[in-house]
Amino acid sequence: MNERQTKALNDLYMATVEVLNAFAPEMVTAEMRRETVARMLDNFLSGMNAGGTIMGGNTGGGNRPDEPKRPEPQPGPKPDPEPGPKPKPEPPQPEGEVRYAQAPVGAAFKRLKDADARAEILQSDPEAVFFYKFYITDESGCFEIAPLDGMQVKELIARASELLDGVAEVVPESEKADTATRVVTVQRGEVVKNGRSWEITRPARIKYVS
């Protein structure tokens, strides 16, 4: 076997394994690779015995049959998208005794109900709505719009002149009242006790959310 024939056989064995590896890698086993190397070694020895010189096999720069396949580069992690403006969270619940009120009288609340008194009223009158929630400490406290369902929100807005004037101010970034499904307290109002009433010293700030 001359040098050209030996080189041609080596190239053929290597190319066969490369083709199988490209189209059906599951068929390229370790045994097949060992057999290919053995045949190439036989050709090499035959060429040496014949006085020839073996010129390397595959010159294409790919993986040799007896080498593991080079891992393909994996794409790096995608950068996080630019963070958009996050909605401001509602203010945390302050400490104090929790009480409730249905409606103000002028710029004050005449009576505040604790949870038990509120439950008794709702039991006898399920249609009653407590629009305000208070946190009272000694002779002062703060208040916010209580959690309301969709119908209660509509009632609050419909009765705004009675329930919100002097009690809560709507912030400029608020959505339209006629599409609102929630009322969010942006800043709690403040009250101080005066006799049996709780006078509003600072209105709450609210916004409508659709």
Short mmCIF file of C-alpha atoms in Angstrom, two decimals:
data_model
loop_
_atom_site.label_atom_id
_atom_site.label_comp_id
_atom_site.label_asym_id
_atom_site.label_seq_id
_atom_site.Cartn_x
_atom_site.Cartn_y
_atom_site.Cartn_z
CA MET A 1 0.00 0.00 0.00
CA ASN A 2 1.52 3.31 -1.00
CA GLU A 3 1.38 6.62 0.83
CA ARG A 4 -1.51 8.00 -1.20
CA GLN A 5 -3.64 4.90 -0.66
CA THR A 6 -2.97 4.86 3.09
CA LYS A 7 -3.88 8.53 3.44
CA ALA A 8 -7.06 8.02 1.38
CA LEU A 9 -8.21 5.17 3.67
CA ASN A 10 -7.47 7.19 6.79
CA ASP A 11 -9.47 10.12 5.43
CA LEU A 12 -12.34 7.80 4.49
CA TYR A 13 -12.59 6.27 7.98
CA MET A 14 -12.47 9.66 9.68
CA ALA A 15 -14.96 11.21 7.28
CA THR A 16 -17.38 8.32 7.79
CA VAL A 17 -17.36 8.83 11.55
CA GLU A 18 -17.75 12.61 11.14
CA VAL A 19 -20.78 12.15 8.85
CA LEU A 20 -22.42 9.74 11.29
CA ASN A 21 -21.63 12.07 14.17
CA ALA A 22 -23.27 14.98 12.33
CA PHE A 23 -26.46 13.20 11.20
CA ALA A 24 -26.90 10.37 13.73
CA PRO A 25 -24.64 10.94 16.74
CA GLU A 26 -26.40 8.15 18.64
CA MET A 27 -24.85 5.66 16.20
CA VAL A 28 -21.27 6.78 16.87
CA THR A 29 -20.26 4.54 19.75
CA ALA A 30 -16.97 4.25 21.59
CA GLU A 31 -16.45 0.86 19.94
CA MET A 32 -16.81 2.40 16.50
CA ARG A 33 -14.23 5.06 17.36
CA ARG A 34 -11.80 2.41 18.65
CA GLU A 35 -12.28 0.34 15.47
CA THR A 36 -11.58 3.40 13.32
CA VAL A 37 -8.38 4.16 15.23
CA ALA A 38 -7.32 0.51 14.95
CA ARG A 39 -7.80 0.52 11.17
CA MET A 40 -5.86 3.76 10.86
CA LEU A 41 -3.04 2.25 12.95
CA ASP A 42 -2.95 -0.82 10.69
CA ASN A 43 -2.71 1.44 7.65
CA PHE A 44 0.04 3.43 9.33
CA LEU A 45 2.09 0.30 10.08
CA SER A 46 1.52 -1.00 6.55
CA GLY A 47 2.77 2.27 5.14
CA MET A 48 5.84 2.23 7.39
CA ASN A 49 6.67 -1.34 6.36
CA ALA A 50 6.37 -0.28 2.74
CA GLY A 51 8.78 2.60 3.38
CA GLY A 52 6.15 5.26 3.04
CA THR A 53 5.39 8.25 5.24
CA ILE A 54 1.93 8.90 6.65
CA MET A 55 0.76 12.47 6.12
CA GLY A 56 -1.95 13.27 8.71
CA GLY A 57 -5.49 12.29 8.03
CA ASN A 58 -8.19 14.87 8.37
CA THR A 59 -6.92 18.34 7.57
CA GLY A 60 -10.24 20.02 8.00
CA GLY A 61 -9.55 21.15 11.57
CA GLY A 62 -12.51 19.20 13.06
CA ASN A 63 -12.57 16.77 15.96
CA ARG A 64 -10.58 13.57 15.59
CA PRO A 65 -12.64 10.36 15.96
CA ASP A 66 -10.90 9.49 19.23
CA GLU A 67 -11.46 12.92 20.74
CA PRO A 68 -14.66 14.01 22.51
CA LYS A 69 -16.86 16.37 20.60
CA ARG A 70 -16.17 19.96 21.48
CA PRO A 71 -19.11 21.53 23.28
CA GLU A 72 -20.84 24.25 21.38
CA PRO A 73 -20.72 27.66 23.07
CA GLN A 74 -23.83 28.35 25.06
CA PRO A 75 -25.45 31.78 25.00
CA GLY A 76 -24.95 33.74 28.17
CA PRO A 77 -27.82 34.86 30.38
CA LYS A 78 -30.02 37.53 28.91
CA PRO A 79 -29.79 40.87 30.66
CA ASP A 80 -32.74 41.78 32.80
CA PRO A 81 -35.18 44.14 31.09
CA GLU A 82 -35.05 47.73 32.08
CA PRO A 83 -37.13 48.09 35.22
CA GLY A 84 -40.17 50.23 34.71
CA PRO A 85 -41.70 52.53 37.29
CA LYS A 86 -42.99 50.46 40.17
CA PRO A 87 -46.33 51.35 41.75
CA LYS A 88 -46.00 52.88 45.16
CA PRO A 89 -46.99 50.43 47.87
CA GLU A 90 -49.78 51.30 50.22
CA PRO A 91 -48.47 52.68 53.53
CA PRO A 92 -47.83 50.04 56.19
CA GLN A 93 -50.44 49.57 58.88
CA PRO A 94 -49.60 51.70 61.91
CA GLU A 95 -49.96 50.64 65.50
CA GLY A 96 -53.06 51.50 67.45
CA GLU A 97 -56.57 50.28 68.22
CA VAL A 98 -58.50 49.57 65.03
CA ARG A 99 -61.89 51.23 64.73
CA TYR A 100 -64.37 52.00 61.97
CA ALA A 101 -66.80 54.75 60.93
CA GLN A 102 -69.61 54.97 58.42
CA ALA A 103 -69.70 58.69 57.60
CA PRO A 104 -68.33 61.99 58.88
CA VAL A 105 -70.35 64.84 60.28
CA GLY A 106 -68.82 67.99 58.88
CA ALA A 107 -65.09 67.81 59.56
CA ALA A 108 -65.35 65.24 62.33
CA PHE A 109 -66.43 61.70 63.11
CA LYS A 110 -68.92 61.50 65.95
CA ARG A 111 -68.55 57.86 66.89
CA LEU A 112 -66.01 55.20 66.06
CA LYS A 113 -66.87 51.51 66.32
CA ASP A 114 -64.55 48.69 67.29
CA ALA A 115 -64.60 45.38 65.41
CA ASP A 116 -67.26 43.81 67.64
CA ALA A 117 -69.64 46.79 67.40
CA ARG A 118 -69.14 46.90 63.64
CA ALA A 119 -69.96 43.19 63.35
CA GLU A 120 -73.19 43.64 65.35
CA ILE A 121 -74.33 46.48 63.09
CA LEU A 122 -73.57 44.49 59.94
CA GLN A 123 -75.47 41.52 61.34
CA SER A 124 -78.60 43.55 61.81
CA ASP A 125 -78.07 45.71 58.71
CA PRO A 126 -75.98 43.91 56.04
CA GLU A 127 -76.30 46.93 53.73
CA ALA A 128 -74.42 49.19 56.16
CA VAL A 129 -71.00 50.28 54.88
CA PHE A 130 -68.09 51.37 57.04
CA PHE A 131 -66.11 53.53 54.62
CA TYR A 132 -63.29 54.47 57.02
CA LYS A 133 -60.77 52.53 59.07
CA PHE A 134 -58.96 54.15 62.01
CA TYR A 135 -55.86 53.45 64.09
CA ILE A 136 -56.30 55.17 67.44
CA THR A 137 -53.62 55.76 70.09
CA ASP A 138 -54.76 57.64 73.18
CA GLU A 139 -56.27 60.96 72.03
CA SER A 140 -55.17 60.93 68.39
CA GLY A 141 -54.98 58.66 65.43
CA CYS A 142 -54.98 58.28 61.67
CA PHE A 143 -57.50 56.94 59.16
CA GLU A 144 -57.79 55.57 55.65
CA ILE A 145 -60.45 54.37 53.25
CA ALA A 146 -61.47 50.91 54.42
CA PRO A 147 -61.37 47.92 52.02
CA LEU A 148 -64.46 48.19 49.80
CA ASP A 149 -66.00 45.98 47.15
CA GLY A 150 -66.97 47.26 43.69
CA MET A 151 -70.49 48.37 44.64
CA GLN A 152 -69.23 50.13 47.77
CA VAL A 153 -66.61 51.99 45.72
CA LYS A 154 -69.35 53.23 43.39
CA GLU A 155 -71.42 54.35 46.39
CA LEU A 156 -68.43 56.20 47.89
CA ILE A 157 -67.87 58.06 44.62
CA ALA A 158 -71.57 58.79 44.12
CA ARG A 159 -71.74 60.26 47.63
CA ALA A 160 -68.38 62.05 47.36
CA SER A 161 -69.74 65.42 48.49
CA GLU A 162 -71.03 63.79 51.67
CA LEU A 163 -68.28 61.24 52.32
CA LEU A 164 -65.09 62.77 50.93
CA ASP A 165 -65.34 66.57 51.03
CA GLY A 166 -63.04 67.75 53.81
CA VAL A 167 -62.14 64.12 54.60
CA ALA A 168 -60.03 63.01 51.63
CA GLU A 169 -58.33 64.69 48.71
CA VAL A 170 -57.91 62.97 45.34
CA VAL A 171 -54.29 63.15 44.09
CA PRO A 172 -53.62 64.52 40.57
CA GLU A 173 -52.27 61.20 39.26
CA SER A 174 -55.56 59.48 40.08
CA GLU A 175 -57.55 57.77 37.35
CA LYS A 176 -61.08 58.87 36.50
CA ALA A 177 -63.73 58.35 39.13
CA ASP A 178 -66.28 56.91 36.69
CA THR A 179 -63.96 54.01 35.77
CA ALA A 180 -62.65 53.31 39.27
CA THR A 181 -62.97 49.87 40.84
CA ARG A 182 -60.75 50.59 43.86
CA VAL A 183 -59.88 53.50 46.09
CA VAL A 184 -56.31 53.49 47.37
CA THR A 185 -55.13 55.57 50.31
CA VAL A 186 -51.89 57.26 49.33
CA GLN A 187 -51.47 59.10 52.64
CA ARG A 188 -53.56 58.57 55.76
CA GLY A 189 -55.46 61.42 57.30
CA GLU A 190 -55.13 62.43 60.93
CA VAL A 191 -57.67 62.98 63.71
CA VAL A 192 -57.58 64.21 67.31
CA LYS A 193 -60.19 63.66 69.98
CA ASN A 194 -62.32 66.64 70.99
CA GLY A 195 -64.89 65.67 73.58
CA ARG A 196 -66.79 62.74 72.09
CA SER A 197 -65.84 63.56 68.51
CA TRP A 198 -62.74 62.94 66.45
CA GLU A 199 -61.86 66.07 64.48
CA ILE A 200 -60.01 65.81 61.19
CA THR A 201 -56.72 67.73 61.40
CA ARG A 202 -55.38 66.52 58.07
CA PRO A 203 -57.43 64.98 55.23
CA ALA A 204 -56.35 61.69 53.73
CA ARG A 205 -54.95 61.60 50.21
CA ILE A 206 -56.49 59.00 47.91
CA LYS A 207 -56.53 57.96 44.28
CA TYR A 208 -58.96 56.05 42.10
CA VAL A 209 -57.73 52.90 40.39
CA SER A 210 -59.59 51.21 37.53
#
